[in-house]
XYZ file of C-alpha atoms in Angstrom:
425
model
C -0.051 0.037 -0.220
C 0.810 3.461 -0.547
C 1.487 5.454 2.797
C 0.663 9.237 2.636
C 1.448 10.155 6.198
C -2.374 10.587 7.386
C -4.357 8.418 9.353
C -7.425 8.853 6.663
C -5.256 7.148 4.178
C -4.566 4.043 6.271
C -8.027 3.714 8.115
C -9.950 0.412 7.414
C -13.478 -1.121 7.937
C -12.968 -4.089 10.493
C -15.195 -5.672 12.516
C -13.383 -5.071 15.748
C -14.274 -5.708 19.512
C -16.726 -3.301 20.624
C -14.306 -1.671 22.961
C -12.399 -0.417 20.034
C -13.418 3.086 18.533
C -13.994 2.871 14.542
C -11.687 6.032 14.064
C -8.666 4.146 15.621
C -8.705 1.119 13.370
C -5.997 1.688 10.541
C -3.989 -0.931 8.541
C -0.362 -0.498 9.947
C 1.115 -3.379 7.992
C 3.411 -0.876 6.160
C 4.940 -0.097 9.565
C 5.602 -3.555 10.651
C 8.716 -4.452 8.537
C 7.116 -6.723 5.948
C 7.519 -4.047 2.856
C 10.591 -3.519 1.553
C 11.740 -0.150 0.562
C 14.888 1.495 -0.964
C 15.056 4.755 1.160
C 18.338 5.636 2.861
C 16.299 5.860 6.052
C 14.007 2.631 5.594
C 12.172 3.445 8.788
C 11.020 6.864 7.528
C 7.405 5.729 6.197
C 6.281 5.104 9.987
C 7.985 7.624 11.837
C 5.172 10.237 11.475
C 2.973 7.861 13.440
C 4.848 9.343 16.803
C 3.487 12.796 15.740
C 1.624 15.057 18.634
C -1.629 14.954 16.170
C -1.715 11.207 16.227
C -3.785 9.323 18.575
C -2.096 7.673 21.553
C -3.870 4.156 20.869
C -4.455 2.891 17.192
C -5.936 -0.632 16.542
C -4.348 -2.655 13.778
C -6.537 -5.382 12.499
C -4.746 -9.095 12.276
C -2.330 -9.886 9.696
C -3.795 -12.464 7.371
C -0.487 -13.735 6.189
C 2.327 -14.997 8.118
C 2.395 -15.846 11.715
C -0.920 -14.128 12.401
C -2.736 -16.483 9.954
C -0.949 -19.467 11.237
C -1.612 -19.028 14.972
C -5.199 -18.358 14.267
C -5.147 -14.795 15.779
C -7.979 -12.971 14.266
C -8.473 -10.361 16.859
C -6.029 -7.474 15.805
C -3.946 -5.512 18.231
C -3.668 -2.060 19.833
C -0.684 -0.077 18.813
C 1.571 2.456 20.677
C 3.693 4.601 18.676
C 4.401 7.389 21.095
C 7.852 6.975 23.122
C 5.884 7.731 26.618
C 3.333 5.133 26.001
C 5.809 2.328 24.516
C 8.043 3.130 27.475
C 4.907 2.443 29.841
C 3.862 -0.677 27.991
C 7.452 -2.206 28.671
C 7.813 -1.136 32.303
C 4.232 -1.401 33.470
C 4.281 -4.909 34.876
C 0.992 -4.523 36.786
C -1.223 -3.972 33.688
C 0.958 -5.463 30.834
C 2.219 -9.101 30.488
C 4.952 -10.854 28.250
C 3.272 -14.204 29.028
C 3.303 -16.315 25.871
C 5.769 -13.748 23.627
C 7.551 -15.712 20.952
C 6.571 -19.119 22.224
C 6.681 -20.655 18.761
C 7.105 -23.983 20.184
C 3.395 -24.161 20.948
C 2.756 -24.701 17.380
C 3.967 -28.364 17.499
C 2.398 -28.753 21.040
C 5.266 -28.156 23.518
C 4.216 -26.727 26.730
C 7.861 -25.362 28.091
C 7.902 -21.624 28.534
C 10.644 -19.432 26.743
C 12.640 -18.352 29.431
C 13.126 -15.595 30.845
C 11.191 -13.808 27.819
C 7.797 -15.101 28.537
C 7.762 -15.016 32.085
C 6.342 -11.987 34.009
C 7.585 -10.478 37.410
C 8.225 -11.703 40.215
C 9.079 -15.138 39.006
C 10.896 -13.510 35.908
C 13.717 -12.160 38.146
C 15.104 -15.617 39.276
C 15.657 -16.478 35.794
C 17.111 -13.368 34.757
C 19.490 -13.151 37.599
C 20.298 -16.594 36.667
C 21.568 -15.955 33.413
C 22.520 -12.236 33.488
C 26.250 -13.045 34.742
C 26.515 -14.589 31.711
C 26.263 -11.366 29.724
C 27.620 -9.051 31.816
C 29.830 -6.133 30.519
C 32.746 -7.583 32.769
C 32.291 -11.475 31.541
C 32.092 -10.182 28.172
C 35.141 -8.054 28.301
C 37.426 -10.934 30.255
C 36.053 -14.137 28.315
C 34.546 -13.143 24.897
C 36.083 -9.828 23.670
C 39.474 -11.485 22.520
C 37.562 -13.976 20.539
C 34.921 -11.556 18.868
C 38.082 -9.733 17.947
C 39.945 -12.413 16.807
C 37.060 -13.526 14.585
C 36.267 -10.093 13.430
C 39.841 -9.340 12.428
C 39.717 -12.952 10.739
C 37.088 -12.190 8.566
C 37.828 -8.870 7.546
C 41.252 -9.757 6.487
C 39.901 -12.601 4.297
C 37.996 -10.075 1.957
C 40.336 -6.768 2.565
C 42.559 -7.692 -0.622
C 39.686 -8.824 -2.417
C 37.814 -5.421 -2.858
C 34.373 -6.552 -2.397
C 32.320 -8.660 0.191
C 28.356 -9.532 0.299
C 28.161 -7.881 3.409
C 24.780 -9.257 4.309
C 25.274 -12.966 3.167
C 28.862 -13.608 3.790
C 29.642 -11.406 6.733
C 26.501 -10.188 8.942
C 24.952 -13.663 8.530
C 28.041 -15.253 9.779
C 29.955 -12.896 12.058
C 27.542 -12.938 15.475
C 26.326 -16.550 14.867
C 30.199 -17.490 15.032
C 30.544 -15.746 18.256
C 27.032 -17.303 19.492
C 28.026 -20.541 18.529
C 31.255 -20.498 20.607
C 29.511 -18.945 23.533
C 27.084 -21.670 23.981
C 29.553 -24.490 22.937
C 27.559 -25.601 19.786
C 29.682 -27.366 17.242
C 30.589 -25.529 14.079
C 29.277 -27.881 11.512
C 25.579 -27.130 12.693
C 26.233 -23.632 11.448
C 24.057 -23.958 8.332
C 21.528 -26.091 9.671
C 20.732 -23.686 12.779
C 20.352 -20.596 10.031
C 18.122 -22.883 8.017
C 15.960 -23.708 11.003
C 15.627 -20.117 12.173
C 14.800 -18.808 8.700
C 11.868 -21.308 8.340
C 10.678 -20.705 11.974
C 10.796 -16.756 11.592
C 10.477 -15.658 8.064
C 9.032 -18.766 6.038
C 5.072 -17.819 6.860
C 4.614 -21.805 6.194
C 3.028 -23.781 9.060
C 4.482 -27.058 7.742
C 7.870 -25.598 7.293
C 7.699 -23.903 10.900
C 6.590 -26.961 12.737
C 9.175 -29.124 10.824
C 12.043 -26.817 11.897
C 10.671 -26.681 15.383
C 10.971 -30.170 15.646
C 14.001 -30.390 14.322
C 15.879 -27.944 16.289
C 14.085 -28.843 19.900
C 15.236 -32.578 19.115
C 18.749 -31.365 18.682
C 18.674 -29.151 21.674
C 17.564 -31.602 23.962
C 20.049 -34.087 22.607
C 22.796 -31.495 23.149
C 21.481 -30.737 26.837
C 21.592 -34.385 27.672
C 25.222 -34.641 26.028
C 26.106 -31.782 28.240
C 24.672 -33.401 31.452
C 26.885 -36.561 30.693
C 29.983 -34.524 29.833
C 30.147 -30.923 31.155
C 32.475 -28.175 29.581
C 33.296 -24.683 29.982
C 30.408 -23.188 27.729
C 27.092 -21.509 28.290
C 24.869 -24.627 27.507
C 26.818 -26.782 30.365
C 26.862 -24.039 32.715
C 22.986 -23.593 32.430
C 22.119 -27.282 32.897
C 24.596 -27.771 35.624
C 23.688 -24.564 37.623
C 21.024 -23.978 40.344
C 18.284 -21.688 41.091
C 17.110 -20.680 44.499
C 19.497 -23.589 45.682
C 17.691 -26.290 43.611
C 18.621 -27.811 39.850
C 16.971 -26.847 37.004
C 13.897 -28.716 35.754
C 13.807 -30.418 32.292
C 11.410 -27.508 31.167
C 13.611 -24.875 32.570
C 16.939 -26.181 30.723
C 15.003 -26.382 27.197
C 13.239 -23.114 27.927
C 16.631 -21.151 28.477
C 18.508 -22.728 26.065
C 15.781 -22.417 23.343
C 15.040 -18.757 24.021
C 18.985 -18.202 23.707
C 19.064 -20.142 20.494
C 15.973 -18.376 19.118
C 17.490 -14.808 20.237
C 21.248 -15.329 19.150
C 20.927 -15.945 15.208
C 19.195 -13.214 13.728
C 19.102 -9.523 15.351
C 22.610 -8.606 15.198
C 22.983 -9.877 11.413
C 20.200 -7.739 10.706
C 21.656 -4.651 12.353
C 24.988 -5.099 10.985
C 23.624 -5.388 7.437
C 21.230 -2.275 7.854
C 24.589 -0.393 9.587
C 26.902 -1.099 6.329
C 24.040 -0.183 3.918
C 23.581 3.248 5.505
C 27.470 3.921 5.371
C 27.479 2.895 1.951
C 24.883 4.951 0.939
C 25.720 7.938 3.025
C 30.068 7.807 2.627
C 30.291 10.823 4.826
C 29.332 8.720 7.769
C 32.124 6.383 6.963
C 34.545 9.441 6.778
C 33.406 11.010 10.211
C 33.464 7.508 11.919
C 36.841 6.654 10.586
C 38.552 10.084 11.337
C 36.963 9.986 14.817
C 37.346 6.569 16.359
C 36.426 8.032 19.850
C 32.593 8.198 18.556
C 32.533 4.667 17.697
C 30.277 3.934 20.757
C 27.652 6.809 20.339
C 27.695 5.924 16.605
C 26.733 2.413 17.518
C 24.079 3.724 19.589
C 22.732 5.742 17.058
C 22.617 3.077 14.491
C 20.800 0.954 16.966
C 18.409 3.819 17.398
C 17.732 4.353 13.699
C 17.245 0.497 12.938
C 14.767 -0.959 15.432
C 14.868 -4.405 14.327
C 11.842 -5.595 16.384
C 8.522 -4.279 17.518
C 7.630 -6.271 20.772
C 4.386 -7.172 22.064
C 2.390 -7.388 25.199
C -1.051 -8.291 26.507
C -3.285 -6.568 29.120
C -3.492 -8.295 32.580
C -6.654 -6.496 33.379
C -9.514 -4.185 32.346
C -8.392 -0.818 32.675
C -8.811 2.519 31.035
C -6.161 4.318 29.096
C -6.144 7.457 27.063
C -10.127 7.711 27.313
C -10.378 3.888 25.851
C -11.418 0.725 27.743
C -9.012 -1.934 27.560
C -10.039 -5.253 28.255
C -8.037 -8.132 29.916
C -6.202 -10.199 26.933
C -6.142 -7.292 24.679
C -2.763 -7.415 22.731
C -0.463 -4.559 22.513
C 2.390 -3.831 19.882
C 4.999 -1.427 20.611
C 5.947 0.426 17.430
C 9.739 1.054 17.888
C 10.016 2.237 14.346
C 7.780 5.315 15.479
C 8.946 5.527 19.194
C 12.522 5.641 18.370
C 11.789 8.950 16.369
C 9.387 10.527 18.633
C 10.297 14.294 18.370
C 8.814 14.754 21.946
C 11.895 12.601 23.136
C 14.845 12.918 20.255
C 15.808 16.207 18.990
C 15.906 16.178 15.079
C 15.054 12.390 15.268
C 15.208 11.679 11.492
C 18.798 12.997 11.641
C 21.666 10.312 11.993
C 23.787 11.995 14.907
C 26.718 9.550 15.505
C 27.373 11.843 18.643
C 24.061 11.985 19.832
C 23.635 12.398 23.718
C 21.258 10.705 25.842
C 20.241 8.380 23.366
C 17.848 5.905 25.175
C 15.895 4.008 22.448
C 13.861 0.931 22.408
C 15.836 -1.217 19.853
C 16.694 -3.338 22.595
C 13.167 -3.094 24.135
C 12.781 -1.754 27.797
C 11.649 -2.635 31.447
C 12.604 -5.843 33.042
C 12.717 -7.686 29.804
C 15.206 -5.650 28.053
C 17.376 -7.770 25.693
C 19.671 -10.041 27.685
C 22.410 -9.952 25.043
C 22.360 -6.073 24.714
C 25.916 -5.687 25.908
C 27.016 -8.376 23.806
C 25.447 -7.137 20.596
C 27.032 -3.427 21.398
C 30.568 -4.911 21.885
C 30.469 -7.053 18.688
C 29.194 -3.892 16.566
C 31.687 -1.565 18.411
C 34.641 -4.037 17.633
C 33.408 -4.676 14.222
C 33.724 -0.839 13.348
C 36.909 -0.467 15.263
C 38.552 -3.294 13.193
C 36.813 -2.481 9.942
C 38.247 1.141 9.688
C 41.486 0.074 10.469
C 41.650 -1.939 7.253
C 39.097 -1.317 4.838
C 39.187 2.111 2.686
C 35.755 3.910 1.843
C 33.333 1.354 0.420
C 30.176 1.572 -1.628
C 27.388 -0.626 -3.072
C 28.420 -2.676 -6.125
C 27.064 -0.840 -9.101
C 23.582 -2.629 -10.104
C 23.094 -4.302 -6.752
C 19.712 -4.000 -5.034
C 19.569 -1.849 -2.305
C 16.064 -2.386 -1.120
C 15.675 -3.360 2.485
C 13.042 -4.708 4.654
C 12.828 -2.316 7.859
C 12.584 -5.113 10.339
C 13.704 -8.491 11.162
C 13.704 -9.711 7.447
C 16.288 -6.682 6.629
C 18.689 -7.578 3.593
C 19.647 -10.801 2.313
C 22.357 -9.621 -0.172
C 24.666 -6.487 0.001
C 27.570 -6.530 -2.312
C 30.074 -3.972 -1.260
C 33.204 -2.920 -2.926
C 36.259 -0.702 -2.358
C 39.521 0.255 -4.038
C 42.291 -1.940 -3.300
C 45.933 -0.499 -3.571
């Protein structure tokens, strides 16, 4: 559809629940990352939804394709697009629940929970505290950074003299997954199979493919857990299955719930972020120059890439009936937090569409927020910072290969191929 930046253009007729005002029912599919564009700022089409004139609660009919159709969800969801409201949904644990989030395993009849993502406070805290030490900045610096840097340098040097690389397929898709697999202790030979399973679960839109992939990965993960129970090692899966929570060992559901959640979250998001980051720098070479000439701004530049590339829009559900912004909310209503709007809210960010690699107080929602803020946020930031540090030491100004397609899905689908070239002396 064509988005003209007005609610009138996207209002639709839909037999919504009777607590939904008719003038709030809009088709927001264009803002959910499933429609590609070729803009330098691919999230621009949805930023206007954070404007002061936009109602604070919108309602999106159910998606009739992909997971919405597969799961049988025909009720639609509320959408919050302003920074202040997104912050409330992420942090107000009294009114909003994360239970059931991203529990694809239910499509094949599994009943274990995705831990800690799909668990609400106060129970959530014991699992979060159990896993957090493995992803702390100090642990990453001590145990992971040398390996991250070694793999990063190795991959860059493999392509430096060639003068070209498919940054999405051959680099972004590979680099963070190699780090993740080493962290977890998974064997390198499972790399391709993991990515195939992950693609079918998150992106195929086919119930049959999703179910087959879910059966395959869960069978493998349960077997891997059993192997580490017999033969412990120094990696994370082994540490999880041999650890204790509140003085007791983990149940089988807790073990698979944690390992499955980490597996699902460790394969895709950083890859999408890297591909979009390099696409933007290739299309705006002045950004390359500024970062290359001022390596001290790499940390805030990474934060700005993250703000302007909100890969995911997270969801919650209402835990009770309540009134919000003059609208009656009912227990069980679902809420979609539109991060591609909230991250550009002019009430929160000065000149929000401007890419400022030295932006201060850059508290965005790309890693979500509240108690469910991304467990791997510190690791992702470190991977991105090290990548930029080592890349600019070795690669001169790069550009998109002439004739290459630069369209991008502004979301998790992101970019499959991004051929970059540079001059080799």
